[in-house]
mmCIF file of C-alpha atoms in Angstrom:
data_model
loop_
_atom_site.group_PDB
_atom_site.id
_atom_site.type_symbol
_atom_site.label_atom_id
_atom_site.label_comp_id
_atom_site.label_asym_id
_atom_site.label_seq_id
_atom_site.Cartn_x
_atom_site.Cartn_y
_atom_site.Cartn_z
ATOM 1 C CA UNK A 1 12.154 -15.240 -16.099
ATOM 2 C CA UNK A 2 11.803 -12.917 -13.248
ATOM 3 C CA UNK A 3 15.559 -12.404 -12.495
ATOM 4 C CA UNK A 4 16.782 -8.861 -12.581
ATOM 5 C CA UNK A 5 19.292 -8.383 -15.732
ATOM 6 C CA UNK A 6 20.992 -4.703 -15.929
ATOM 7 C CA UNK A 7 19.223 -3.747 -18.742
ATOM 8 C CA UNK A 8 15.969 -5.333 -17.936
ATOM 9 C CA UNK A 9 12.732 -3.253 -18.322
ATOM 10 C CA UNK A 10 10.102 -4.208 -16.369
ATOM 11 C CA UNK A 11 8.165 -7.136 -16.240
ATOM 12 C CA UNK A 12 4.648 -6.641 -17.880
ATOM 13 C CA UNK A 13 1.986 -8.801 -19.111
ATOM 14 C CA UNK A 14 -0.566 -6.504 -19.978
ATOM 15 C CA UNK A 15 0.077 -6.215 -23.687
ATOM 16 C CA UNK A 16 -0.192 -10.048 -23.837
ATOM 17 C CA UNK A 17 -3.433 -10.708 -21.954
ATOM 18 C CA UNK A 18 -5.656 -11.535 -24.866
ATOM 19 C CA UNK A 19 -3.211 -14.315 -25.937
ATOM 20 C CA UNK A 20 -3.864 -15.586 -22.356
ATOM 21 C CA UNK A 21 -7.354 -15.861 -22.409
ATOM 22 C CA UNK A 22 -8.034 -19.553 -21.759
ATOM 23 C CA UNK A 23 -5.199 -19.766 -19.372
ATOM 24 C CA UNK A 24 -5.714 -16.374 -17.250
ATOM 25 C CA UNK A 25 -7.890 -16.054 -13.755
ATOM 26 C CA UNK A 26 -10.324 -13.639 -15.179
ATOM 27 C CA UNK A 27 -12.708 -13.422 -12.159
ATOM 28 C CA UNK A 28 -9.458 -12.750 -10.047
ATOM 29 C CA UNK A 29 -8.675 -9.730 -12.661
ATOM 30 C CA UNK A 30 -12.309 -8.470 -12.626
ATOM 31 C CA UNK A 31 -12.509 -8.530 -8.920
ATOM 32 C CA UNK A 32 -9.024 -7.163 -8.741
ATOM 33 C CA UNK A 33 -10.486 -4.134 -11.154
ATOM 34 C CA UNK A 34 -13.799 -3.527 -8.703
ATOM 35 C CA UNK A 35 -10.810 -2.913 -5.700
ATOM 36 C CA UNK A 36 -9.054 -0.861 -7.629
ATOM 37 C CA UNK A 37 -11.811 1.544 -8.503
ATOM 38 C CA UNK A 38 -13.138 1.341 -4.947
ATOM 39 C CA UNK A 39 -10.379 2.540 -3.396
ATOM 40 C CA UNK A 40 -9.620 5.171 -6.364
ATOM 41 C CA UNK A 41 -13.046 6.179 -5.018
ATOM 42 C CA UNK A 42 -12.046 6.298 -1.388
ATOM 43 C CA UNK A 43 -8.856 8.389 -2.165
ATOM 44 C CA UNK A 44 -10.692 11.130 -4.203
ATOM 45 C CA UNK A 45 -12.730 11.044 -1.346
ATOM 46 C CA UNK A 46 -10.170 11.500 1.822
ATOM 47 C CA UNK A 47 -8.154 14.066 0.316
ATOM 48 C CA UNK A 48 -11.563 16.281 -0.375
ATOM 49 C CA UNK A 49 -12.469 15.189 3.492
ATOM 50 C CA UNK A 50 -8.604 16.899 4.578
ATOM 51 C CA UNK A 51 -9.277 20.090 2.268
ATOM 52 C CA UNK A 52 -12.751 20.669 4.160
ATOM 53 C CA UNK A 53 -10.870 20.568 7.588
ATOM 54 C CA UNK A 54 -12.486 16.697 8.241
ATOM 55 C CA UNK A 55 -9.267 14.846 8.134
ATOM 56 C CA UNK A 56 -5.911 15.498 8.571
ATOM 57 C CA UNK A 57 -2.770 14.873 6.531
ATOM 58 C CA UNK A 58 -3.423 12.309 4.123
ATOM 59 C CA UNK A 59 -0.942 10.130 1.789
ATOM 60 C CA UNK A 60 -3.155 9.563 -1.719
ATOM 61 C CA UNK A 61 -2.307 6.379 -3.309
ATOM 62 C CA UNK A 62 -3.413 8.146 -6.853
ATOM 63 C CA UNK A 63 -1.367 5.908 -9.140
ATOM 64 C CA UNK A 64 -0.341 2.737 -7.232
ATOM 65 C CA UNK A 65 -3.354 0.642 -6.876
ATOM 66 C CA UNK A 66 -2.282 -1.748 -9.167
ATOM 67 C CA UNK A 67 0.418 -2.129 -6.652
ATOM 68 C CA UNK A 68 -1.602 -2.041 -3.375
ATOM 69 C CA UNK A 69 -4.621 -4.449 -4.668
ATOM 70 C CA UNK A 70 -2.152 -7.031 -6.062
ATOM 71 C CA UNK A 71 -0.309 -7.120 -2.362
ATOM 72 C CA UNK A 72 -4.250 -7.488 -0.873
ATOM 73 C CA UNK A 73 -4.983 -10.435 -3.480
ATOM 74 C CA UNK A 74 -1.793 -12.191 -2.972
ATOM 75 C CA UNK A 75 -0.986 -12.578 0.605
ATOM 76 C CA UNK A 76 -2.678 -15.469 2.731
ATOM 77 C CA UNK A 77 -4.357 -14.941 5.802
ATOM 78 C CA UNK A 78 -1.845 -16.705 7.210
ATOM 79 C CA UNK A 79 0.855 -13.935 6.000
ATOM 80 C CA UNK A 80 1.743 -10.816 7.702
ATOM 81 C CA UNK A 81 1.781 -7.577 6.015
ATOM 82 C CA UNK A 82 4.140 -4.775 7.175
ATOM 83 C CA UNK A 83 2.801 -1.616 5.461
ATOM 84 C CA UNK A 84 3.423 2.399 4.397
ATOM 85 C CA UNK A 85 1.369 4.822 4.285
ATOM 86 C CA UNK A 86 0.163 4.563 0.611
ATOM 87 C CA UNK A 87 -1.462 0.710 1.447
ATOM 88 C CA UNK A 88 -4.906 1.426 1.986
ATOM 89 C CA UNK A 89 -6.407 -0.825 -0.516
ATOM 90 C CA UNK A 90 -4.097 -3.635 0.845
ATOM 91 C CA UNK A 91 -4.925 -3.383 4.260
ATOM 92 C CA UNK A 92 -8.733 -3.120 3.370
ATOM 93 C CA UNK A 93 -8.574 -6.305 1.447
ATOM 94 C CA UNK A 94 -7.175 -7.643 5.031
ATOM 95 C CA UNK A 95 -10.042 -6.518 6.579
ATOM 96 C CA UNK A 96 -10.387 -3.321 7.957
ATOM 97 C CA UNK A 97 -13.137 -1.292 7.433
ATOM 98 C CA UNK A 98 -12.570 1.883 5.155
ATOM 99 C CA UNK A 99 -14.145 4.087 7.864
ATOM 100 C CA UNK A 100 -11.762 2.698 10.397
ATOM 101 C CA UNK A 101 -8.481 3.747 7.477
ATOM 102 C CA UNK A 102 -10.457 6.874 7.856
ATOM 103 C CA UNK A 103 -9.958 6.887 11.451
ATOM 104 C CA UNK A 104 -6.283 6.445 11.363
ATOM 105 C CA UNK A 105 -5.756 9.755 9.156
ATOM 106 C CA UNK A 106 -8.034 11.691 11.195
ATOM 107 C CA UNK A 107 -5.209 11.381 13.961
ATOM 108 C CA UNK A 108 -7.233 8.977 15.993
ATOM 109 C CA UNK A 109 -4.965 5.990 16.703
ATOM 110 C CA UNK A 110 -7.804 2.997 17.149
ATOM 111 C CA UNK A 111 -7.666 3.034 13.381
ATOM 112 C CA UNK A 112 -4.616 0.921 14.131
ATOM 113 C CA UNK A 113 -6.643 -1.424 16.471
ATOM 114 C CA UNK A 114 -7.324 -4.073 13.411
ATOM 115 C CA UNK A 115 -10.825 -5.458 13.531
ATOM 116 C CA UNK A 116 -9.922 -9.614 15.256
ATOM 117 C CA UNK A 117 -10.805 -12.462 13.319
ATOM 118 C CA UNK A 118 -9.664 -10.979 9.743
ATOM 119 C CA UNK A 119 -6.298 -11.428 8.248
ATOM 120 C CA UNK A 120 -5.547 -7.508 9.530
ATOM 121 C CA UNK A 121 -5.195 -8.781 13.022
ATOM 122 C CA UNK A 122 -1.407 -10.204 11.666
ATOM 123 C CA UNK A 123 -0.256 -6.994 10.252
ATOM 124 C CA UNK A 124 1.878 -4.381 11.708
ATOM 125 C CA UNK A 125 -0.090 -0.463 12.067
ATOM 126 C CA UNK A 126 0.468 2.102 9.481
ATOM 127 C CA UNK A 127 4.321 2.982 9.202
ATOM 128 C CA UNK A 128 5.052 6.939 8.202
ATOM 129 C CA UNK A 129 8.769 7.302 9.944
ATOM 130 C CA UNK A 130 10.875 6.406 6.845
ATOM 131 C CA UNK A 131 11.660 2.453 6.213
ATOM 132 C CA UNK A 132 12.091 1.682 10.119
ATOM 133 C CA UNK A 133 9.104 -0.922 9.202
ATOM 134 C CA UNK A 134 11.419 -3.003 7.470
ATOM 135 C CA UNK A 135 13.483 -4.184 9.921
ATOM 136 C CA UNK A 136 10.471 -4.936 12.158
ATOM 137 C CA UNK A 137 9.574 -7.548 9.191
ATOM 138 C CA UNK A 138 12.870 -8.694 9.573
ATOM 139 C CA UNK A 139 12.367 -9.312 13.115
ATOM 140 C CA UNK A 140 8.882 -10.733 12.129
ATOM 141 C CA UNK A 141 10.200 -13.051 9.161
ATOM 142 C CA UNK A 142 12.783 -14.262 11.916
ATOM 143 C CA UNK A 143 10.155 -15.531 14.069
ATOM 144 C CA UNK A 144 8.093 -17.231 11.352
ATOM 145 C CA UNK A 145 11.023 -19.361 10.525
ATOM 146 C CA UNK A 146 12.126 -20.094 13.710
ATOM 147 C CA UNK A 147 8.572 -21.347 14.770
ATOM 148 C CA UNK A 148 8.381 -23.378 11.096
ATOM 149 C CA UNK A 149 5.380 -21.279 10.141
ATOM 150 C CA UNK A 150 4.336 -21.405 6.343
ATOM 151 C CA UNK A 151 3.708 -18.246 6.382
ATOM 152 C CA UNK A 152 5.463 -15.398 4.427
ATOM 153 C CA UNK A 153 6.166 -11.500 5.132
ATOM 154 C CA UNK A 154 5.395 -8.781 2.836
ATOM 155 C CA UNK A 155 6.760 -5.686 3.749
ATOM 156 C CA UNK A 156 6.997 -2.421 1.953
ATOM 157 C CA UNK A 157 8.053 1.448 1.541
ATOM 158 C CA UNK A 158 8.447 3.694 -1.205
ATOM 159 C CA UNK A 159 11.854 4.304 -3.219
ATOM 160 C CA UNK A 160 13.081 7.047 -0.881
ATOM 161 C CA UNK A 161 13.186 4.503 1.937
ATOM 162 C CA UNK A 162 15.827 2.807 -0.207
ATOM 163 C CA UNK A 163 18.261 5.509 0.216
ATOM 164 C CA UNK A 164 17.748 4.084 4.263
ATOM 165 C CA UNK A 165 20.241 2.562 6.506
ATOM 166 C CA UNK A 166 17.397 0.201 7.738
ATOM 167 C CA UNK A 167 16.650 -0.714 3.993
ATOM 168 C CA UNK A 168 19.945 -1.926 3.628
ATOM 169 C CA UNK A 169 19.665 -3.799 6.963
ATOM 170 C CA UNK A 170 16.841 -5.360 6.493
ATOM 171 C CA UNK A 171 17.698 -6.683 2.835
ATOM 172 C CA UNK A 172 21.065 -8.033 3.894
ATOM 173 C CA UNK A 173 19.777 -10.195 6.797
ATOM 174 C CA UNK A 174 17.247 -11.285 5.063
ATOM 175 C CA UNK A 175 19.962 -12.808 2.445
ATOM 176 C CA UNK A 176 22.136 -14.150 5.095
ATOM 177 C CA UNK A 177 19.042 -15.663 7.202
ATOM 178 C CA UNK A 178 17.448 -17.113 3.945
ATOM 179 C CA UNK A 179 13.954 -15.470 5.344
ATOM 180 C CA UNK A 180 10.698 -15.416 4.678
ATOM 181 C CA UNK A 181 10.595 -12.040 2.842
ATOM 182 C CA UNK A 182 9.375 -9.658 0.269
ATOM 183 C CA UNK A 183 10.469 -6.863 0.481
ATOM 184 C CA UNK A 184 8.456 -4.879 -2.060
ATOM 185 C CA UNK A 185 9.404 -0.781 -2.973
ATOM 186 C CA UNK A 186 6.435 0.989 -4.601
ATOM 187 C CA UNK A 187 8.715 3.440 -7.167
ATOM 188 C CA UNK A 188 6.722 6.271 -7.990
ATOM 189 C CA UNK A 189 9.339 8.290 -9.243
ATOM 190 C CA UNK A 190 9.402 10.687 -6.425
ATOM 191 C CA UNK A 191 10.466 10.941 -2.848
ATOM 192 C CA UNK A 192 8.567 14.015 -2.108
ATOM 193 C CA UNK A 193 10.499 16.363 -4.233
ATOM 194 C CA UNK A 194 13.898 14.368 -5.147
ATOM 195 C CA UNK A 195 13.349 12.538 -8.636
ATOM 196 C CA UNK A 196 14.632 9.027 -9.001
ATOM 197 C CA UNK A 197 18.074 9.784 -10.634
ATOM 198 C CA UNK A 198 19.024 11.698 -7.738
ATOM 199 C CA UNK A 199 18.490 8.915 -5.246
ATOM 200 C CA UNK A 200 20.582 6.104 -6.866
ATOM 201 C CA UNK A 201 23.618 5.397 -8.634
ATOM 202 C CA UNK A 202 21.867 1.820 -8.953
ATOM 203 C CA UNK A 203 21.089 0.478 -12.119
ATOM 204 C CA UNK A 204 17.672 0.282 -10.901
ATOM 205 C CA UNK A 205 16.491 -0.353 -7.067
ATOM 206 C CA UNK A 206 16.068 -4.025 -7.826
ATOM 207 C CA UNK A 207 19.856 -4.646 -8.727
ATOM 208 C CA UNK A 208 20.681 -3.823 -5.058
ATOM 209 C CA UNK A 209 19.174 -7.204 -4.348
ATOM 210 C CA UNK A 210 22.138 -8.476 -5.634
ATOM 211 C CA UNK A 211 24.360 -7.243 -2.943
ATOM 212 C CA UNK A 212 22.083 -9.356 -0.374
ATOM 213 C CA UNK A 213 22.313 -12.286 -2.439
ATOM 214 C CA UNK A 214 18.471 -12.598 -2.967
ATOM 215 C CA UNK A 215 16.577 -12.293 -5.911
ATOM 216 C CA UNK A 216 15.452 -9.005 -7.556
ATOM 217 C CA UNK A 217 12.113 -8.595 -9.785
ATOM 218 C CA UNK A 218 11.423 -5.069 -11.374
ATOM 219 C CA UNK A 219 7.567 -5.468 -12.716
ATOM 220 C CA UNK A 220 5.284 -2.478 -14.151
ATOM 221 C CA UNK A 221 3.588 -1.181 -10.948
ATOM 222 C CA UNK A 222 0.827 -0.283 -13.342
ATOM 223 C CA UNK A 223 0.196 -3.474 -14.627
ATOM 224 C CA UNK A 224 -2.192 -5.135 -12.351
ATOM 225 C CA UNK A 225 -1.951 -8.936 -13.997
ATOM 226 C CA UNK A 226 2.079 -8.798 -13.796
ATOM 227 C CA UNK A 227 1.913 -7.468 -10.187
ATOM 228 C CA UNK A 228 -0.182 -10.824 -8.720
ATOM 229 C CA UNK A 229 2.184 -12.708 -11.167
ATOM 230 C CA UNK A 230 4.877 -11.690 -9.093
ATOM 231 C CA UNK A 231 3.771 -11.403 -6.003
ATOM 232 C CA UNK A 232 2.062 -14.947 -6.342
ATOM 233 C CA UNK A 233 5.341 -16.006 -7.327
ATOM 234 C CA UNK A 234 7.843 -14.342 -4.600
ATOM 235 C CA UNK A 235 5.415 -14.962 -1.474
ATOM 236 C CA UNK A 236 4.884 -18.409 -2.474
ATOM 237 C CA UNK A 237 8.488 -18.790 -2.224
ATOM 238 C CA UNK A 238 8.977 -17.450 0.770
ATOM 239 C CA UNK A 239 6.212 -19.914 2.737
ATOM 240 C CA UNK A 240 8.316 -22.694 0.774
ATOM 241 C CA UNK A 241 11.689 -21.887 2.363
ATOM 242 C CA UNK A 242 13.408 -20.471 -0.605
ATOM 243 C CA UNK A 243 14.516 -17.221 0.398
ATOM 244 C CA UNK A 244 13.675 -13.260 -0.047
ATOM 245 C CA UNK A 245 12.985 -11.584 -3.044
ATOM 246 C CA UNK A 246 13.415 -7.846 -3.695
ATOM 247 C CA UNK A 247 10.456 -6.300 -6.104
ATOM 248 C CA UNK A 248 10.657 -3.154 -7.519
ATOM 249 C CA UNK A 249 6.970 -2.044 -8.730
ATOM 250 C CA UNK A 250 7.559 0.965 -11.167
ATOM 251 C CA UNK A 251 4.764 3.455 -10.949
ATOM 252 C CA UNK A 252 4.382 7.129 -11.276
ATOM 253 C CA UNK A 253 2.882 9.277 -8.300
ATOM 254 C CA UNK A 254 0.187 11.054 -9.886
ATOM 255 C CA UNK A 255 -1.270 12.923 -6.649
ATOM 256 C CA UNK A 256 0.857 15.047 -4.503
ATOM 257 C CA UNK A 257 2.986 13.705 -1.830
ATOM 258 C CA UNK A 258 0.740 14.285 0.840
ATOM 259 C CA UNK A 259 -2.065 16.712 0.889
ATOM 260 C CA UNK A 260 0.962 18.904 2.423
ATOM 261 C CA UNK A 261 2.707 19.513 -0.832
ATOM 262 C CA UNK A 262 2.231 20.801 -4.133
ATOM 263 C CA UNK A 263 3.943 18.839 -6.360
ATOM 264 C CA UNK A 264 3.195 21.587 -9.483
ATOM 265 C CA UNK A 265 6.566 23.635 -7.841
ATOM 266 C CA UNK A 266 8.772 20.681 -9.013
ATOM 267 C CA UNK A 267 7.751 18.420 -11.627
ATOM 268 C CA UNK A 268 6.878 18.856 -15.264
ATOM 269 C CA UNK A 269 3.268 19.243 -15.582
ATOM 270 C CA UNK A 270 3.679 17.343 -19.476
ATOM 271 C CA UNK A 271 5.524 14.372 -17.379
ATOM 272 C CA UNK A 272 2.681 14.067 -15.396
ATOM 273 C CA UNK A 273 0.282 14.185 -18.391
ATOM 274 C CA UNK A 274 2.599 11.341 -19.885
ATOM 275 C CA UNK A 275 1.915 9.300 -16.839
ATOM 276 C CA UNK A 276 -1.835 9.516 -16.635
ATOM 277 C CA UNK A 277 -1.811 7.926 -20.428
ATOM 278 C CA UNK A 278 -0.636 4.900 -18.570
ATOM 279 C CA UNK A 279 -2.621 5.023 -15.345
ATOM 280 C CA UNK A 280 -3.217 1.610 -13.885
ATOM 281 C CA UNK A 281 -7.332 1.566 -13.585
ATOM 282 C CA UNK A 282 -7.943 2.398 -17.082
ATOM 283 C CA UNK A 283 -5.662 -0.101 -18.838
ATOM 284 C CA UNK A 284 -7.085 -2.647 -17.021
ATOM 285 C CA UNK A 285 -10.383 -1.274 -17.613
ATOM 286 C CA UNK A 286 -9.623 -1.887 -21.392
ATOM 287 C CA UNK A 287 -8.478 -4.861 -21.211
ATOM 288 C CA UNK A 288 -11.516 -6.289 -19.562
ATOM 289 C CA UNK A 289 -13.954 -4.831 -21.475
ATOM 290 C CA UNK A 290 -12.217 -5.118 -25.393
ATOM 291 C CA UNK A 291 -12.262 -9.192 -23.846
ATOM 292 C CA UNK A 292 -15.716 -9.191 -22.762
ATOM 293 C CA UNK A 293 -15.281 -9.363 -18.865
ATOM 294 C CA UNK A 294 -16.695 -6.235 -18.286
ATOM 295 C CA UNK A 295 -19.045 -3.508 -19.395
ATOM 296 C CA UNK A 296 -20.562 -0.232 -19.726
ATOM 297 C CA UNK A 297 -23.977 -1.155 -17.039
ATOM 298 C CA UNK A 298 -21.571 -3.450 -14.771
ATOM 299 C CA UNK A 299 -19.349 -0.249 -15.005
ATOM 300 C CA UNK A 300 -21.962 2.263 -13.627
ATOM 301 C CA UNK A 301 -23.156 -0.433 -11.351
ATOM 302 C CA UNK A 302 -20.131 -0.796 -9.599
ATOM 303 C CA UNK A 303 -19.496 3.489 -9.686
ATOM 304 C CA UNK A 304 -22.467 3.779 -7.856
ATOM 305 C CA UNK A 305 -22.168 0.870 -5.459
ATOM 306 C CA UNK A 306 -18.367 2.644 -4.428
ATOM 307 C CA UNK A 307 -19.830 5.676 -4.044
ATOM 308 C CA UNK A 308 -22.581 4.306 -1.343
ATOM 309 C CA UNK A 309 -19.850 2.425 0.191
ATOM 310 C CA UNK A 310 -17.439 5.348 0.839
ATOM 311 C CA UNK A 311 -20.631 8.103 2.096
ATOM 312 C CA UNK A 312 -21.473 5.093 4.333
ATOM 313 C CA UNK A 313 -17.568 4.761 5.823
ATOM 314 C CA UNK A 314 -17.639 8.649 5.492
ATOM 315 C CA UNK A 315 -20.595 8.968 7.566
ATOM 316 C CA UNK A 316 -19.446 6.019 10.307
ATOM 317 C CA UNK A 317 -15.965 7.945 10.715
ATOM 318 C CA UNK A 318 -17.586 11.256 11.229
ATOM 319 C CA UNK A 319 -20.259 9.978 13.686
ATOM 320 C CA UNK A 320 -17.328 8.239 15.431
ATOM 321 C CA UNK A 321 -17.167 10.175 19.201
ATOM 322 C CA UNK A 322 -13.389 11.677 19.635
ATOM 323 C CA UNK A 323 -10.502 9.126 20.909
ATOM 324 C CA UNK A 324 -10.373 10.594 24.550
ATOM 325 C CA UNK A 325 -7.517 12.161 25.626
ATOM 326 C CA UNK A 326 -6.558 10.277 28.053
ATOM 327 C CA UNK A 327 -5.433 7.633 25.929
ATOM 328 C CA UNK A 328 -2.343 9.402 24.869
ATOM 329 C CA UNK A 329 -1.148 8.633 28.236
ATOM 330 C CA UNK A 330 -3.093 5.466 29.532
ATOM 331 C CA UNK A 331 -1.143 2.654 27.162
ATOM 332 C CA UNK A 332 2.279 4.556 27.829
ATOM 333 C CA UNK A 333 2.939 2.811 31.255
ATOM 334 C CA UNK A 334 2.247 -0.096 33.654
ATOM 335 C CA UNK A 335 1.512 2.479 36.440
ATOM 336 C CA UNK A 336 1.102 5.944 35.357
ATOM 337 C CA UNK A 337 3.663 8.131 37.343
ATOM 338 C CA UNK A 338 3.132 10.252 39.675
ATOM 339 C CA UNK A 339 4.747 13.316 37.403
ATOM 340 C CA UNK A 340 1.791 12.688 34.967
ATOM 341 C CA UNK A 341 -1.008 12.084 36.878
ATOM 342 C CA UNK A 342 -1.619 16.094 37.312
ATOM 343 C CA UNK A 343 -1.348 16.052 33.460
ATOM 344 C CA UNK A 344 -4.226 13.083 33.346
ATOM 345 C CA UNK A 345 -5.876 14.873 35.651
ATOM 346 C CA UNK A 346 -6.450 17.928 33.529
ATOM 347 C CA UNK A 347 -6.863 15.786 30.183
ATOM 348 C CA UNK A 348 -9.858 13.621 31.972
ATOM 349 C CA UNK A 349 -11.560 17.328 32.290
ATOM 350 C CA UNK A 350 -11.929 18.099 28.966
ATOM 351 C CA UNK A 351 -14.958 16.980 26.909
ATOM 352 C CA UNK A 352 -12.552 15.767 23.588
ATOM 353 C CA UNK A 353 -11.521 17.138 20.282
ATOM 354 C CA UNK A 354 -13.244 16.369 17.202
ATOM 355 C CA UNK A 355 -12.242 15.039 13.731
ATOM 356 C CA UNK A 356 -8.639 16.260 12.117
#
């Protein structure tokens, strides 16, 4: 039912939840809802932390949680996640800490050094150079089938990653290999500034998936319960053996690109206005609560509780002492040459930076 057809709207299954009830995971949805508001929480959060000079340039994932806690909920420990820059909630639901996602964005790089023992300690760091993490999954899927590990790769990137050489790389040998891949493209509508029409002649991003001989899935990015449909669906076919499967979650990006732009100079502010009316939190916040899953006190319970957990990861990031400098040169080389070792010399001396 999945298959991509060329005039195939998304896949939803939102507006048939109630007619689901005795067959639907409704403590999986419910805990799936307390992620998504937690990290809403978190992202309000960071980009307040960049405008007060506390962190530095941050990618909001305003608008894709659906997309980001469905990845978390769906892969296995035993999976490897290759992420963008928009994964936070994902990568938290791996197991690292929100102070330590914190870390990363205040330029300090051992927010990349995933805490051991959790899924995290699988997955790839935080990718910003455009799509050049996909072809590292490739690599990675490779190995997992070589070594017969039931195991599958998630990998994603955002829709202008699509318009990438390595996109196209990556998807192909993943057709021809028959690998254990998902490739999954978060399309918000917007790569920074260029709208969606002006990055494809495509049908829609999924339909390239055709060209690699794989399967393509377009599924409403805002639509939390179709998103672990899908994603149950694709990764548990890749730990089978069946192949790679392209997904294209349609979203909207409802923050700015980064906190470096203003997207206000280029898109309509009444588009924007349309998008919020389907806003992923919300509808499932409906949905829960018009079936009796959630309510009003477990609501403001669970406000308050992500509001002490995100001081508490504010606080631990802030209190964290400065990455010395050292390190910029320390993991570079076996033996440090002898051209840099006046350089070390005068980093060692200082007494470090501080946060962003």
């Amino acid at each position: 039912m999945f298959i991509t057809q060329p005039s195939a709207s998304p896949y939803a299954l939102h507006e048939r939840l109630a007619s689901l009830d005795n067959n639907s995971d409704w403590s999986r949805l419910t805990d799936a809802y307390q992620a998504m508001v937690l990290i809403r929480c978190f992202d309000k959060k960071a980009v307040n932390l960049q405008r007060t000079g506390q962190l530095g340039t941050y990618a909001s994932c305003l608008g894709a949680e659906a997309i980001t806690v469905a990845a978390g909920l769906a892969l296995q420990a035993s999976d490897y996640f290759v992420p963008y820059y928009r994964d936070h909630a994902t990568q938290h639901l791996r197991g690292v800490p929100l102070h330590q996602i914190l870390q990363y964005w205040g330029g300090d790089e051992r927010g990349n050094a995933f805490p051991t023992g959790t899924p995290a300690e699988r997955d790839m760091p935080n990718c910003v150079p455009i799509a050049s993490q996909l072809t590292h999954a490739a690599g990675i899927a490779t190995k997992a089938k070589l070594c017969h590990e039931s195991a599958a790769v998630l990998a994603t990137c955002g829709d202008g990653a699509t318009s990438r050489g390595d996109f196209y790389e990556s998807l192909n040998v993943a057709g021809v290999w028959q690998l254990p891949m998902v490739l999954m493209v978060n399309n918000n509508q917007w790569a920074i500034s260029v709208p969606g029409q002006l990055q494809t002649a495509s049908k829609s991003i999924a339909h390239k998936a055709e060209a690699a001989g794989i399967e393509g899935i377009r599924v409403d990015g805002n639509d939390l319960p179709a998103m672990l449909e899908v994603l149950d669906y694709a990764l548990a076919k890749a730990r089978h053996g069946k192949g790679a499967t392209l997904v294209e979650a349609v979203s909207y990006r409802l923050s700015d690109h980064t906190t470096a732009d203003d997207a206000s100079r280029y898109r309509k502010a009444s588009d924007l206005h349309h998008a919020w009316q389907r806003e992923p939190v919300a509808r499932l916040r409906k949905v829960l609560v018009d079936l009796g899953h959630w309510n009003a006190d477990r609501e403001k319970q669970w406000q308050q509780q992500c509001q002490q957990d995100v001081d508490k990861a504010v606080q631990t990031y802030l209190n964290q002492p400065p990455q010395p400098a050292t390190d910029m040169l320390d993991y570079l080389y076996d033996q440090l040459p002898e051209s840099l070792q006046k350089q070390r010399a005068a980093l060692s001396a200082q007494s470090g930076g501080h946060h962003a």
